[in-house]
Coordinates of C-alpha atoms and ligand atoms in Angstrom, one line a residue:
M23 CA 121.4 100.5 123.6
A24 CA 119.5 103.1 121.5
N25 CA 115.8 103.6 120.9
V26 CA 115.5 105.5 117.5
I27 CA 112.6 106.8 115.6
V28 CA 112.7 107.0 112.0
I29 CA 110.3 109.6 110.3
G30 CA 109.6 111.0 106.9
A31 CA 110.6 114.6 106.7
Q32 CA 108.5 115.5 103.6
W33 CA 105.2 114.2 102.4
G34 CA 105.7 110.4 102.7
D35 CA 107.6 107.9 100.2
E36 CA 110.8 109.3 101.2
G37 CA 112.3 105.9 101.4
K38 CA 111.4 105.1 105.0
G39 CA 111.2 101.4 104.2
K40 CA 114.7 101.2 102.8
I41 CA 116.1 103.1 105.6
T42 CA 114.3 101.1 108.3
D43 CA 115.2 97.8 106.7
L44 CA 119.0 99.0 106.6
L45 CA 118.8 100.0 110.4
S46 CA 117.1 97.1 111.4
R47 CA 120.3 95.2 111.0
S48 CA 121.0 96.5 114.6
A49 CA 117.6 96.6 116.0
D50 CA 116.1 93.8 118.3
V51 CA 112.4 95.2 117.8
V52 CA 110.9 97.3 115.0
V53 CA 107.6 99.1 115.7
R54 CA 104.9 100.8 113.5
Y55 CA 103.2 103.5 115.6
Q56 CA 100.5 105.1 113.4
G57 CA 98.8 105.2 110.0
G58 CA 97.4 102.1 108.2
V59 CA 97.3 100.4 104.9
N60 CA 97.7 103.9 103.2
A61 CA 101.3 103.3 103.9
G62 CA 103.5 101.6 101.3
H63 CA 107.0 100.9 102.3
T64 CA 109.4 99.3 99.7
I65 CA 112.5 97.2 100.4
V66 CA 114.7 95.7 97.8
V67 CA 117.0 93.0 98.7
K68 CA 119.2 91.1 96.3
G69 CA 116.8 92.1 93.3
Q70 CA 113.6 91.1 95.2
T71 CA 111.2 93.7 96.0
F72 CA 109.0 93.8 99.1
K73 CA 106.1 96.2 99.4
L74 CA 104.7 96.4 103.0
H75 CA 101.6 98.3 104.1
L76 CA 101.3 97.5 107.7
I77 CA 104.0 95.0 108.7
P78 CA 107.2 96.8 109.8
S79 CA 110.1 96.9 107.7
G80 CA 112.1 94.9 110.0
I81 CA 110.5 91.6 109.1
L82 CA 113.3 90.6 106.7
Y83 CA 115.3 89.8 109.7
P84 CA 114.4 86.5 111.1
D85 CA 115.4 87.3 114.8
T86 CA 114.0 90.8 114.7
E87 CA 110.6 91.4 116.6
C88 CA 108.1 93.3 114.7
I89 CA 105.1 95.1 116.3
I90 CA 102.1 96.9 115.0
G91 CA 101.6 99.4 117.7
S92 CA 98.4 100.8 119.2
G93 CA 98.3 104.0 117.2
T94 CA 97.9 102.2 113.9
V95 CA 94.8 101.2 112.3
I96 CA 94.6 97.8 111.0
D97 CA 92.7 96.4 108.0
P98 CA 92.7 92.7 108.8
K99 CA 91.9 91.6 105.0
V100 CA 95.2 93.5 103.7
L101 CA 97.2 92.4 106.7
I102 CA 96.3 88.8 106.2
A103 CA 97.2 89.1 102.4
E104 CA 100.6 90.7 103.4
L105 CA 101.2 87.7 105.9
D106 CA 100.5 85.2 103.1
Q107 CA 102.6 87.0 100.6
L108 CA 105.5 87.1 102.9
D109 CA 105.0 83.4 103.6
Q110 CA 105.1 82.7 99.9
L111 CA 108.2 84.4 99.6
G112 CA 109.9 82.2 102.5
I113 CA 109.8 85.1 105.0
S114 CA 108.8 84.1 108.6
T115 CA 106.3 86.2 110.3
D116 CA 106.6 84.1 113.6
N117 CA 108.1 87.2 115.4
L118 CA 105.2 89.6 114.5
Y119 CA 103.1 91.0 117.3
I120 CA 99.8 93.3 116.9
S121 CA 98.8 95.8 119.7
E122 CA 95.2 94.6 121.1
T123 CA 94.3 98.3 121.1
A124 CA 95.0 99.2 117.6
H125 CA 91.9 100.0 115.8
V126 CA 90.3 98.0 113.1
T127 CA 89.4 99.3 109.5
M128 CA 86.1 98.0 108.6
P129 CA 84.3 97.8 105.1
Y130 CA 82.2 100.8 106.0
H131 CA 85.3 102.9 106.6
R132 CA 86.7 102.0 103.2
I133 CA 83.2 102.8 101.6
I134 CA 82.6 106.0 103.3
D135 CA 86.4 107.3 102.6
Q136 CA 85.7 106.8 98.8
A137 CA 82.1 108.1 98.9
A138 CA 83.2 111.2 100.9
E139 CA 86.0 111.9 98.5
G140 CA 83.5 111.6 95.5
Q141 CA 81.2 114.1 97.1
R142 CA 83.9 116.7 98.0
G143 CA 84.5 117.6 94.2
D144 CA 87.2 120.3 94.2
R145 CA 87.6 120.1 97.8
K146 CA 88.7 116.5 97.8
I147 CA 91.8 115.5 99.8
G148 CA 93.2 112.9 97.4
T149 CA 93.2 110.2 100.1
T150 CA 94.3 106.6 99.4
G151 CA 90.6 105.5 99.6
R152 CA 91.7 102.9 102.3
G153 CA 89.3 104.0 104.9
I154 CA 91.8 105.7 107.1
G155 CA 90.2 109.0 108.0
P156 CA 86.9 107.2 108.9
T157 CA 88.6 104.6 111.1
Y158 CA 90.4 107.4 113.1
A159 CA 87.1 109.4 113.1
D160 CA 85.4 106.6 114.8
K161 CA 88.5 106.1 117.3
S162 CA 87.8 109.7 118.3
E163 CA 84.1 109.5 118.3
R164 CA 84.6 106.5 120.6
T165 CA 82.6 104.1 118.4
G166 CA 85.7 102.2 116.8
I167 CA 86.2 98.5 117.0
R168 CA 89.5 97.5 118.5
I169 CA 91.7 94.4 117.9
L170 CA 90.6 93.2 121.4
D171 CA 86.9 93.7 120.5
L172 CA 87.6 91.7 117.2
M173 CA 88.9 88.7 119.5
D174 CA 85.9 88.7 121.7
T175 CA 83.3 86.8 119.5
E176 CA 80.0 87.4 121.4
G177 CA 81.0 91.1 122.2
L178 CA 82.0 91.7 118.5
R179 CA 78.6 90.3 117.3
E180 CA 76.6 92.6 119.4
Q181 CA 78.9 95.7 118.7
L182 CA 78.8 95.2 115.0
E183 CA 75.1 94.7 114.6
W184 CA 74.6 98.1 116.2
T185 CA 77.3 99.8 114.5
I186 CA 76.6 98.2 110.9
N187 CA 73.0 99.3 111.3
Y188 CA 74.2 102.8 112.2
K189 CA 76.6 103.0 109.2
N190 CA 74.0 101.6 106.9
A191 CA 71.9 104.6 107.7
I192 CA 74.7 106.8 106.5
L193 CA 75.5 104.7 103.5
E194 CA 71.8 104.9 102.4
K195 CA 70.7 108.4 103.2
L196 CA 73.8 110.4 102.8
Y197 CA 75.5 108.6 100.0
N198 CA 72.8 106.8 98.2
L199 CA 74.7 103.5 98.5
P200 CA 73.4 99.9 99.3
P201 CA 73.7 98.8 103.0
L202 CA 75.9 96.3 104.3
N203 CA 74.6 92.9 105.5
P204 CA 75.7 92.7 109.2
Q205 CA 75.9 88.9 109.3
E206 CA 78.0 88.7 106.4
V207 CA 80.5 91.3 107.8
I208 CA 80.4 89.9 111.4
E209 CA 81.1 86.3 109.8
E210 CA 84.0 87.6 107.6
Y211 CA 85.7 89.4 110.5
L212 CA 85.4 86.7 112.9
G213 CA 87.2 84.6 110.4
Y214 CA 90.0 87.3 110.4
A215 CA 90.0 87.3 114.1
E216 CA 90.9 83.6 114.2
R217 CA 93.6 84.0 111.6
L218 CA 95.2 87.0 113.6
R219 CA 94.5 85.7 117.3
Q220 CA 98.0 84.2 117.6
Y221 CA 99.9 87.6 117.1
V222 CA 97.9 89.8 119.5
V223 CA 99.6 91.1 122.6
D224 CA 99.6 94.1 125.0
A225 CA 102.2 96.0 122.8
S226 CA 103.1 98.5 125.2
L227 CA 104.0 96.2 127.9
K228 CA 106.2 94.2 125.4
I229 CA 108.0 97.2 124.1
Y230 CA 108.5 98.2 127.7
D231 CA 109.9 95.0 128.6
G232 CA 112.3 95.3 125.6
I233 CA 113.4 98.7 126.8
Q234 CA 114.2 97.2 130.4
R235 CA 116.2 94.5 128.9
R236 CA 118.1 97.0 127.0
R237 CA 117.1 95.9 123.5
N238 CA 117.6 98.3 120.7
I239 CA 114.1 99.4 119.5
L240 CA 113.4 101.1 116.2
F241 CA 110.1 103.1 115.5
E242 CA 109.0 103.2 111.9
G243 CA 107.1 106.3 110.9
A244 CA 104.6 106.1 108.1
Q245 CA 103.4 109.0 106.1
G246 CA 105.5 112.2 106.5
T247 CA 105.8 115.3 108.6
L248 CA 103.8 117.5 106.3
L249 CA 101.0 114.8 106.2
D250 CA 100.8 115.0 110.1
L251 CA 97.1 115.7 111.3
D252 CA 98.3 118.4 113.6
H253 CA 101.4 119.8 112.0
G254 CA 101.0 119.3 108.4
T255 CA 99.3 120.9 105.4
Y256 CA 95.8 120.7 106.9
P257 CA 93.4 119.7 105.4
F258 CA 95.4 117.9 103.1
V259 CA 97.0 115.6 105.6
T260 CA 96.4 111.9 106.8
S261 CA 94.4 111.3 110.0
S262 CA 97.2 110.3 112.3
N263 CA 100.4 111.7 113.7
P264 CA 103.6 110.5 111.8
V265 CA 105.7 113.0 113.6
A266 CA 108.4 111.7 116.0
G267 CA 106.0 112.6 119.1
G268 CA 103.5 110.3 117.6
A269 CA 105.8 107.3 118.2
C270 CA 105.4 107.7 122.1
V271 CA 101.5 108.1 121.9
G272 CA 101.3 105.4 119.4
T273 CA 103.1 102.8 121.5
G274 CA 102.4 103.8 125.0
L275 CA 105.8 104.7 126.0
G276 CA 107.1 107.9 127.7
P277 CA 109.3 110.3 125.8
T278 CA 112.4 109.7 128.1
T279 CA 112.8 106.3 126.5
I280 CA 113.8 107.7 123.0
D281 CA 117.6 108.4 122.3
R282 CA 117.3 109.6 118.6
V283 CA 115.4 110.7 115.8
I284 CA 116.4 110.3 112.2
G285 CA 114.7 112.1 109.5
V286 CA 114.3 110.5 105.9
A287 CA 114.1 113.0 103.0
K288 CA 114.6 112.6 99.2
A289 CA 117.1 114.9 97.6
Y290 CA 114.0 116.3 95.9
T291 CA 110.3 116.4 96.8
T292 CA 107.2 114.4 96.1
R293 CA 103.7 114.5 97.0
V294 CA 100.6 112.2 96.3
G295 CA 97.2 113.5 96.4
E296 CA 96.0 117.1 96.7
G297 CA 97.2 120.3 98.6
P298 CA 99.8 123.0 98.2
F299 CA 103.3 122.2 96.9
P300 CA 105.5 125.3 96.3
T301 CA 108.3 123.7 94.6
E302 CA 106.3 121.4 92.4
L303 CA 107.7 121.1 88.7
D304 CA 104.9 120.8 86.2
G305 CA 107.2 120.5 83.0
E306 CA 110.0 118.7 81.4
I307 CA 112.2 118.4 84.7
G308 CA 109.3 117.1 86.9
E309 CA 108.4 114.4 84.3
L310 CA 112.1 113.4 84.4
L311 CA 112.2 113.0 88.2
C312 CA 109.0 111.0 88.0
A313 CA 110.2 108.8 85.4
K314 CA 113.8 108.3 86.7
G315 CA 112.6 108.2 90.3
A316 CA 109.8 105.7 89.3
E317 CA 107.4 107.8 91.3
F318 CA 104.2 106.1 91.4
G319 CA 102.4 105.3 94.7
T320 CA 103.2 102.0 96.3
T321 CA 99.7 101.5 97.5
T322 CA 97.6 103.3 94.8
G323 CA 99.8 103.3 91.7
R324 CA 99.1 107.0 91.5
K325 CA 101.7 109.4 89.8
R326 CA 103.5 111.3 92.5
R327 CA 103.8 115.1 92.0
C328 CA 107.5 116.0 91.8
G329 CA 109.5 119.1 92.6
W330 CA 112.8 120.6 93.9
F331 CA 114.2 120.0 97.4
D332 CA 112.3 122.4 99.8
G333 CA 114.5 123.6 102.8
V334 CA 111.7 125.5 104.5
I335 CA 109.9 122.4 105.1
G336 CA 113.1 120.7 105.6
R337 CA 113.8 122.8 108.6
Y338 CA 110.2 122.6 109.8
A339 CA 110.6 118.9 109.9
V340 CA 113.8 119.2 111.9
R341 CA 112.1 121.5 114.5
I342 CA 108.9 119.6 114.7
N343 CA 110.4 116.2 115.0
G344 CA 113.7 117.2 117.0
L345 CA 115.9 115.7 114.2
D346 CA 119.3 114.4 115.2
C347 CA 120.5 113.5 111.8
L348 CA 119.2 112.9 108.1
A349 CA 119.1 110.2 105.5
I350 CA 119.0 111.6 102.1
T351 CA 117.6 109.3 99.5
K352 CA 117.3 109.0 95.7
L353 CA 120.5 111.4 95.1
D354 CA 121.0 109.2 92.0
V355 CA 117.9 110.6 90.6
L356 CA 119.2 113.8 90.0
D357 CA 122.5 112.3 88.1
E358 CA 121.3 113.7 84.6
L359 CA 120.5 117.2 85.6
E360 CA 122.1 120.2 84.2
E361 CA 121.2 122.3 87.1
I362 CA 119.6 121.5 90.5
N363 CA 117.5 124.1 92.5
V364 CA 116.9 124.0 96.2
C365 CA 114.3 126.3 97.9
V366 CA 115.8 128.3 100.6
A367 CA 112.9 130.3 101.6
Y368 CA 109.5 131.5 100.3
E369 CA 108.0 134.7 99.0
I370 CA 104.6 135.3 100.3
D371 CA 102.7 138.5 98.9
G372 CA 106.0 140.2 98.2
E373 CA 107.6 139.3 101.6
R374 CA 110.5 136.8 102.3
C375 CA 109.3 134.2 104.6
E376 CA 111.8 131.7 106.2
H377 CA 109.4 129.6 108.1
F378 CA 106.6 127.2 107.1
P379 CA 103.3 129.0 107.5
T380 CA 100.9 127.2 109.3
S381 CA 97.9 128.3 107.3
S382 CA 97.3 126.2 104.2
R383 CA 95.9 129.2 102.4
R384 CA 99.0 131.2 103.0
F385 CA 101.0 128.2 102.1
S386 CA 99.4 128.1 99.0
R387 CA 100.5 131.6 98.0
C388 CA 104.1 130.8 98.8
R389 CA 106.6 131.2 95.9
P390 CA 109.8 129.4 96.1
I391 CA 113.0 131.3 96.5
Y392 CA 115.9 129.2 94.9
K393 CA 119.6 128.7 95.1
S394 CA 121.1 127.0 92.1
F395 CA 123.6 124.1 91.9
P396 CA 125.3 122.9 88.9
G397 CA 124.5 119.2 88.1
W398 CA 127.2 116.4 88.3
K399 CA 125.9 114.6 85.1
V400 CA 127.4 111.3 86.0
S401 CA 125.9 108.1 87.6
T402 CA 126.3 107.9 91.3
T403 CA 124.5 104.6 91.6
N404 CA 127.9 102.7 92.2
C405 CA 129.3 105.3 94.7
R406 CA 129.9 103.6 98.1
S407 CA 131.8 106.3 99.9
W408 CA 132.1 110.2 100.2
Q409 CA 135.2 110.2 98.0
D410 CA 133.4 108.3 95.2
L411 CA 130.8 111.2 95.0
P412 CA 131.4 113.7 92.3
K413 CA 132.5 117.1 93.9
Q414 CA 129.0 118.8 92.7
A415 CA 127.2 116.1 94.6
Q416 CA 129.3 116.7 97.6
D417 CA 128.7 120.4 97.5
Y418 CA 124.9 119.8 97.0
L419 CA 124.7 117.5 100.2
K420 CA 126.9 119.8 102.3
Y421 CA 124.3 122.7 101.4
L422 CA 121.5 120.5 102.3
A423 CA 123.0 119.7 105.9
E424 CA 123.7 123.5 106.1
L425 CA 120.2 124.4 105.2
M426 CA 118.6 121.8 107.4
T427 CA 121.0 122.4 110.2
V428 CA 121.4 118.8 110.9
P429 CA 124.2 116.3 109.8
I430 CA 123.5 113.9 107.1
A431 CA 124.4 110.4 108.3
I432 CA 123.1 108.4 105.3
V433 CA 123.0 108.9 101.5
S434 CA 121.0 106.4 99.4
L435 CA 122.0 106.3 95.7
G436 CA 119.6 103.4 94.6
A437 CA 116.8 101.0 96.0
S438 CA 119.0 98.1 97.2
R439 CA 120.5 97.9 100.5
D440 CA 124.0 98.2 99.1
Q441 CA 123.4 101.4 97.4
T442 CA 124.0 103.3 100.5
I443 CA 126.8 105.5 102.0
I444 CA 127.0 105.8 105.7
L445 CA 128.7 108.9 106.6
E446 CA 128.2 109.0 110.3
D447 CA 126.9 106.1 112.6
P448 CA 123.2 107.0 112.3
I449 CA 122.4 105.4 115.7
H450 CA 125.3 106.3 117.8
G451 CA 127.0 109.2 115.8
P452 CA 126.9 112.9 116.5
K453 CA 123.6 114.4 117.5
R454 CA 121.9 117.5 116.0
A455 CA 124.3 120.3 115.3
L456 CA 123.3 123.3 117.7
L457 CA 125.1 126.5 117.4
H458 CA 128.1 127.1 119.3
A459 CA 127.8 129.7 122.2
D460 CA 129.0 132.5 120.0
G461 CA 126.2 131.8 117.4
T462 CA 128.2 129.9 114.8
P463 CA 126.9 126.8 113.5
A464 CA 128.6 123.6 114.6
S465 CA 130.1 121.5 112.0
L466 CA 127.7 119.3 110.2
L467 CA 129.5 116.9 107.9
S468 CA 132.7 115.3 109.3
V469 CA 134.0 114.3 106.0
Ligands
GDP3 P1 108.4 105.0 101.8 O1 106.9 105.0 101.9 O2 109.0 106.1 102.5 O3 109.0 103.6 102.4 O4 108.9 105.1 100.4 P2 108.3 104.1 99.2 O5 108.7 102.9 99.2 O6 106.8 104.4 99.1 O7 108.8 104.9 98.0 C1 110.2 105.0 97.9 C2 110.7 104.4 96.4 O8 112.1 104.7 96.1 C3 110.7 102.8 96.6 O9 110.4 102.4 95.2 C4 112.2 102.6 96.9 O10 112.5 101.2 96.4 C5 112.9 103.7 96.1 N1 114.2 104.1 96.6 C6 114.5 104.2 97.9 N2 115.7 104.7 98.0 C7 116.2 105.1 96.7 C8 117.3 105.6 96.2 O11 118.2 106.1 96.9 N3 117.3 105.6 94.8 C9 116.4 105.2 94.1 N4 116.5 105.4 92.8 N5 115.2 104.6 94.5 C10 115.1 104.6 96.0
IMO4 P1 104.0 106.3 103.3 O1 104.1 105.6 104.6 C1 102.4 109.5 100.5 C2 98.5 110.9 101.5 C3 97.5 110.7 100.5 C4 96.6 111.9 100.7 C5 96.6 112.0 102.2 C6 95.5 111.5 103.0 O2 104.1 105.2 102.1 O3 104.9 107.4 103.1 P2 94.9 108.9 103.6 O4 94.5 107.8 102.7 O5 95.9 108.8 104.5 O6 93.5 109.5 104.3 O7 95.3 110.2 102.6 O8 97.8 111.4 102.8 N1 99.2 109.6 101.9 C7 100.5 109.4 101.7 N2 101.2 109.9 100.7 N3 102.9 108.3 101.4 C8 102.1 107.8 102.2 O9 102.6 106.8 103.1 C9 100.7 108.1 102.4 N4 99.8 107.8 103.1 C10 98.8 108.8 102.9 O10 97.8 110.5 99.1 O11 97.2 113.0 100.1
MG5 MG1 105.4 104.8 100.5

C-alpha cells in the first residue's frame, strides 16, 4: 500500500497528466486536490488524445475511482462538458466522485477575472481567464458557493439572489459591465445541480475509508510549484496550493497518510502567462523547443514561453514538496540540439545565488549561470531502456539528478504511455537521496 502525491516541479504543464495516467495502473483511487478548469492535463493512449481540466487523470482505468477533492474549484458547465466528452469516447465516469465542500466557479467569477486582468494593464498576471482567482477569493472571504449549496435548491435561490445582486454592483460600478440576471443564473445552475447530484460525496470520508482499507491513493497536483499561492513567484501565481502540502489540506487528510511524493519536470522549462523566467530563450532555440514540444496551452491555446532547465527552481521544488524522486518528461524535445544548457545557480547584482529568492523583484534580476552539455542529435523517441539512450542523454540525466539531489525514477520520451523508461519503481523504489553521514551525496541513479 502506498499513498503517493504527483506534483508539477516547475510552472505547470510538466506532463502531470501523462505521469498520473501511467501511475494510475497501480492506483485504486486518484484524487485532484486543488485548482480548477485552469488546468489542462493531456493523456495520449493508442493515438487517442484526452484533455482533462477537472476530472482526475485516472479516469481511463475503468476500476479506478476518481475524486475531485474539496480544495478544488468546480466550474459545473465545464465539468459537464468534460463528462459528455468522455461519454462520447466510450469512457465510463461511473467511478467519479465530487467533494460536497469544493467551491463552485460562477459566471461572475469568470467575468470579474477577465475584467480585472483587462484593468491591470502592464500589471496583468496572464491568468487563464477561467474565474479561478475570484472563486478562491470568495472562498477566503466566506461568500463562496459550495457544491453542497448547489444541491440545496431553496438555499441556493436565497444565497444566489443576494450574491448576484452584490456582484452586479461590482460589474456595473467598477467595470462598467452589464449586470447578470439572477433568475437566469439560478435556473442554469439548478440544472447543473441535477446533472451532478449523483457524483456528490463526503470526499474526505471516502478517501479515509480507502486508506483504512489499504487501497493505493494517488493525488494529482494541478499547476506547479512555482505557481503556488504561498511558495511560487507571487503575484504571478495561481490562487491555490499545488505543492505537496496542498494535497492534505485539499482532501482533508493528515500528513501521516502520505508515503511518497513524485515531482514531474520537463527536461527544459516552460511558463504560460506573465512573470519572471530567468532561463527564458527568446531566439531560435526557444522557437525550436516551442515547435518541437508543441508548447501551446492545453486550456487556452496560448503559446508557452520556453527556456533551459533551471536547477535552482528544481532544488527549490525538491525542498518545498519533499520530493522523493523525479519524472523527467519531454527529453525527446532536446533531440536535435547541438548544445544543451542547464542553469546551476543565478547571479543577482553581481553575486552568486544558489537558492530561489522569495522576492519576485529580486527574482526578476536573476541571471542564469549555465553548465553546457553536448547534444546527442539522434532521436530518443523509441528508446525503452537506459541502455537505449545515447551516452550524452544519460550524462544529461545523471547531471539533473545530481543537481536536484533526488533520483530520477521515470524518463518520458513522447506523449504516449509506452514512450517511457522506468528507471526505479516510482512508488516503492528508493526514497530521496540524503547525504551520507560524512556529507557525501548518496547515489542517485542506480543504473
Ligand atoms: P500537464 O498540465 O502537466 O498535465 O501537462 P500538459 O498536458 O498541459 O502538457 C504536456 C504536453 O506534453 C501534452 O501535450 C503531453 O501530451 C505532452 N507530453 C507529455 N510527455 C511528453 C514527452 O515525454 N514528450 C513529448 N514530446 N510530449 C510529451
Ligand atoms: P496545469 O495543471 C500552466 C497559470 C496562468 C497564469 C497563472 C494564474 O495544466 O499544469 P489562473 O487562471 O490560475 O489564475 O492563472 O497560472 N496557470 C497555468 N500554467 N499550467 C497550468 O495548469 C496552469 N494553471 C494556471 O497561465 O500565469
Ligand atoms: Mg497543462
